[in-house]
mmCIF file of C-alpha atoms in Angstrom:
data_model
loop_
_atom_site.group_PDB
_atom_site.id
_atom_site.type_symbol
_atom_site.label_atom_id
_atom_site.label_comp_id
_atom_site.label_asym_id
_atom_site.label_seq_id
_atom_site.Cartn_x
_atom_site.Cartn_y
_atom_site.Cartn_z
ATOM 1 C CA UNK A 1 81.959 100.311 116.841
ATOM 2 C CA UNK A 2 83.171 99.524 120.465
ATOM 3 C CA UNK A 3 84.632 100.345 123.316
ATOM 4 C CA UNK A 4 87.915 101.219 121.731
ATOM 5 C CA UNK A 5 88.220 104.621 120.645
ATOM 6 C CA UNK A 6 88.744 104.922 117.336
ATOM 7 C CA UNK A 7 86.953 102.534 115.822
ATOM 8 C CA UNK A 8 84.678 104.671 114.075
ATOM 9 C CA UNK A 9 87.462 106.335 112.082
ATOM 10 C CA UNK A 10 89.166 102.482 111.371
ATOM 11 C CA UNK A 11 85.588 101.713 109.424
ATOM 12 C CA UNK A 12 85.318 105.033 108.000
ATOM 13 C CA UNK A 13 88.754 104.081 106.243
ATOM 14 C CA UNK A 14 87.614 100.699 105.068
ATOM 15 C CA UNK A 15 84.301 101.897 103.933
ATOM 16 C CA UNK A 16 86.614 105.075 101.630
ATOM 17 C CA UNK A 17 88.619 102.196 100.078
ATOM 18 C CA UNK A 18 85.561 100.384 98.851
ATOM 19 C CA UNK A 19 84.312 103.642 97.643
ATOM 20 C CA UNK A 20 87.571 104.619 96.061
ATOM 21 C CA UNK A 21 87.735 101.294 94.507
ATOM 22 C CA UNK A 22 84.418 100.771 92.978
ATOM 23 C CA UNK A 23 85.092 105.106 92.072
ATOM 24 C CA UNK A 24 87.951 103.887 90.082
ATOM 25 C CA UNK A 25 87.024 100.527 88.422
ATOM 26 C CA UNK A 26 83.767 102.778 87.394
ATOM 27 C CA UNK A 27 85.598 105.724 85.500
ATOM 28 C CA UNK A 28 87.701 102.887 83.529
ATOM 29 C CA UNK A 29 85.084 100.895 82.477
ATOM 30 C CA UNK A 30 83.132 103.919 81.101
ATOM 31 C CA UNK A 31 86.276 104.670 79.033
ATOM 32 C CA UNK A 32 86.714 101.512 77.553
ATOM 33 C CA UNK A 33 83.277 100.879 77.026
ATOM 34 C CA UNK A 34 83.469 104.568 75.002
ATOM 35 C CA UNK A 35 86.648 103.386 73.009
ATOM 36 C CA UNK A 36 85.097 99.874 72.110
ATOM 37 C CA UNK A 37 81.599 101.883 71.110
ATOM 38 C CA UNK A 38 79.328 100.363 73.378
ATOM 39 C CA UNK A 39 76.471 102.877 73.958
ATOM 40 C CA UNK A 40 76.004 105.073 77.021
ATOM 41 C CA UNK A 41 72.040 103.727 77.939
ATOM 42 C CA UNK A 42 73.445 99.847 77.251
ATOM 43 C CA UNK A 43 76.376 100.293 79.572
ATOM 44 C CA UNK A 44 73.885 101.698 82.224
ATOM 45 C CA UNK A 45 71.435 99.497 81.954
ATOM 46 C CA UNK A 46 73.173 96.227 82.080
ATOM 47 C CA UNK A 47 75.255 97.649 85.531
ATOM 48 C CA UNK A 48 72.702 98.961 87.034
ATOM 49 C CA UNK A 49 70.505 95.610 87.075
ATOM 50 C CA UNK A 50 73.144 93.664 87.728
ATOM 51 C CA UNK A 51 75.126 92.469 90.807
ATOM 52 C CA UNK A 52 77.176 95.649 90.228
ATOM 53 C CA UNK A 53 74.680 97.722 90.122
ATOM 54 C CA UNK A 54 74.664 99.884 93.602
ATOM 55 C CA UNK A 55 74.217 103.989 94.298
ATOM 56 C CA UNK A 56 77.923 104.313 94.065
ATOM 57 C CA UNK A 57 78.582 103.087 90.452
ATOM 58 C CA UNK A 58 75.034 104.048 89.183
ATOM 59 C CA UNK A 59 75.490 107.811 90.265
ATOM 60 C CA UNK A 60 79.297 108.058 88.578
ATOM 61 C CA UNK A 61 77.915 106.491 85.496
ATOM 62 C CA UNK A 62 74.972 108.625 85.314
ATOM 63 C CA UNK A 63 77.254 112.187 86.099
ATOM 64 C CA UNK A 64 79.924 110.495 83.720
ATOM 65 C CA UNK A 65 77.543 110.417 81.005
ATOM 66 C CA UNK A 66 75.825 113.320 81.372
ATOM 67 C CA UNK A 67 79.078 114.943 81.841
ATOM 68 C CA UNK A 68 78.197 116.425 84.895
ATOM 69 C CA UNK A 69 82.357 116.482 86.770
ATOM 70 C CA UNK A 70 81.138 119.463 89.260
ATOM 71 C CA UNK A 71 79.535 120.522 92.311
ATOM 72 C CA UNK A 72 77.731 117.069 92.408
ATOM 73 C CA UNK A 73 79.076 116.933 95.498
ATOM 74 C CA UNK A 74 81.108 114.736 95.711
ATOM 75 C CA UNK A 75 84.947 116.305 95.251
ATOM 76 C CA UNK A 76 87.905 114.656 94.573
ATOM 77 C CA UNK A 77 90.093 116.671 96.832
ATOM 78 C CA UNK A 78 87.915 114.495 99.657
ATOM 79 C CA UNK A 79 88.325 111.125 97.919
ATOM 80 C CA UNK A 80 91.966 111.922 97.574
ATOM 81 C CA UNK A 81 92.015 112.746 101.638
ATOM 82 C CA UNK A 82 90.618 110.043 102.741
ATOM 83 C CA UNK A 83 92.258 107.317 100.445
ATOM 84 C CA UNK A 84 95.268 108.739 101.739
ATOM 85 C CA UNK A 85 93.897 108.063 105.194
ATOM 86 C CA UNK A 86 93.128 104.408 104.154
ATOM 87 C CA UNK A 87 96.403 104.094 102.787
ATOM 88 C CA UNK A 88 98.086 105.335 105.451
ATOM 89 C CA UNK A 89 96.452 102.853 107.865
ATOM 90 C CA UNK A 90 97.240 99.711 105.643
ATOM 91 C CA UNK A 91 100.291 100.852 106.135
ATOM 92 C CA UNK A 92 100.771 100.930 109.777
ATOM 93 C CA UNK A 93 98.491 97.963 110.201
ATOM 94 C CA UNK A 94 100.660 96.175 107.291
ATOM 95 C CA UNK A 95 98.146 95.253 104.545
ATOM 96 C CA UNK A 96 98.786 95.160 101.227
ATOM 97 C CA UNK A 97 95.905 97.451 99.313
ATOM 98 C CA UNK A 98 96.275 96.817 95.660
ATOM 99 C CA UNK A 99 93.005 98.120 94.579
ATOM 100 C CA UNK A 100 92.664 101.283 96.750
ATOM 101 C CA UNK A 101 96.680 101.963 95.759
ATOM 102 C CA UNK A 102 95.501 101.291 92.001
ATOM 103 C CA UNK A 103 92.499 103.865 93.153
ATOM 104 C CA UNK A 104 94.697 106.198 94.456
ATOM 105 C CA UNK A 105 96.933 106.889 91.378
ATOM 106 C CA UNK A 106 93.776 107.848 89.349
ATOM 107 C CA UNK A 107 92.962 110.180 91.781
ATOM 108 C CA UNK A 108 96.191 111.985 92.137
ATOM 109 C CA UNK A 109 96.130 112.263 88.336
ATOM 110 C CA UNK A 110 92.528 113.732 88.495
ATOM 111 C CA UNK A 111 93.383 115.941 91.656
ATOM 112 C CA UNK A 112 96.204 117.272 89.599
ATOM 113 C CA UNK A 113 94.748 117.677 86.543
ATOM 114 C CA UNK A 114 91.245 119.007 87.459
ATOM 115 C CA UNK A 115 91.549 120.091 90.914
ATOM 116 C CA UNK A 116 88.250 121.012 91.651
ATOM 117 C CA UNK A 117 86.816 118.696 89.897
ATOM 118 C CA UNK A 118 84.196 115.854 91.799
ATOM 119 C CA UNK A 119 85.548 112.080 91.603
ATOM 120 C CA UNK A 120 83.793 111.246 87.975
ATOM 121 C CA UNK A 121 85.933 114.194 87.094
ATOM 122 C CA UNK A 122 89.157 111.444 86.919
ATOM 123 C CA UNK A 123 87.832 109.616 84.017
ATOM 124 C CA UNK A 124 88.470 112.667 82.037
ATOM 125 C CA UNK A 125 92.013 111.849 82.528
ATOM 126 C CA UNK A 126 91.355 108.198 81.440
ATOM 127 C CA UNK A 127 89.355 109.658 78.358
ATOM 128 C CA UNK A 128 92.371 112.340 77.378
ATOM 129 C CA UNK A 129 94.629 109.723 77.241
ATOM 130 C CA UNK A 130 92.274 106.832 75.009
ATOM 131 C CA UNK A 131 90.601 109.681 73.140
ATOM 132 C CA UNK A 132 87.278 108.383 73.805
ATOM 133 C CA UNK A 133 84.592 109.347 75.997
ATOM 134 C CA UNK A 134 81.108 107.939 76.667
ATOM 135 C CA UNK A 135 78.295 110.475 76.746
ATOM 136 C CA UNK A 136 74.730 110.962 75.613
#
């Protein structure tokens, strides 16, 4: 990462926001595809061929629809951590992070909620409030 120390931790950050982000845009668009009707194998079929498709959203589709919100591995207490570490260096480097921020509130509400709980846990949160969930 260079000769810098640090560096390593600065891309660690950046690469937590993407994964917070794509966490959260994942868990909403499972709800409202579950409140709309749209079927769990249609929903995972079209993302997962197209450009959205990657091992991040594909796994937190697959554990949200087989309802599978612990030990995957994958905790929210961790997400939580480091999107507050992201955050925190937006903030001193004074960027504006809309989407991790956005990210962020969904998992406070999951950490709070369902603390030990793995990230797909959050949509449960979405789900409680819409009334809908998607599943097989």
């Amino acid at each position: 990462m260079g000769d810098a120390p640090g560096k390593g931790q600065t891309v660690k950050a950046c690469l937590q926001t993407l994964f917070g982000s794509i966490f959260s845009a994942t868990l909403e668009e499972s709800v409202l595809a579950a409140k709309a009707g749209v079927k769990d194998e249609n929903l995972l079929e079209v993302c997962s061929t197209s450009g959205a498709g990657c091992g991040c959203t594909n796994t937190s589709l697959e554990n949200i629809i087989d309802r599978k919100f612990e030990n995957t591995g994958s905790g929210i207490g961790i997400m939580h951590k480091d999107l507050t570490i992201s955050l925190d260096l937006a903030e001193e480097q004074g960027v504006p992070m809309h989407t991790a921020s956005s990210a962020m509130q969904i998992f406070h509400a999951g950490k709070a909620k369902l603390p030990g709980g793995d990230n797909w846990a959050c949509t449960r949160v979405i789900e409680d409030t819409v009334g809908a969930e998607l599943h097989r």
